C-alpha angles and dihedrals in degrees: 000000000000092000092047092049092049092049092046092049092049090051092048092050092046093052091047092051095053116065115204120242111231126167093337095313134096116238122197115233132194139178134213116206132193120201129195134169122235099227126203110282095018123112123230093254090061092052092046091051090051091049090049091053090049090050092053090047088055090052093047091050094058105287128249095082144101119242125189117212115247116248115259109251 
């Protein structure tokens, strides 16, 4: 997960630092990213659902951030 989080954070920073040109104006852009691990014994749908929940948590918490899914207990 550490590698995925570092890559996602670098992507988030890069998008935030590069406004988009649109009809002669610059528009700020941002991304929210959810990350989850596909643990041994889990199927891909479970990991995708966890990543989706992390993504929506990032959006709820103000957007433009990376959130890592909490480990199932």
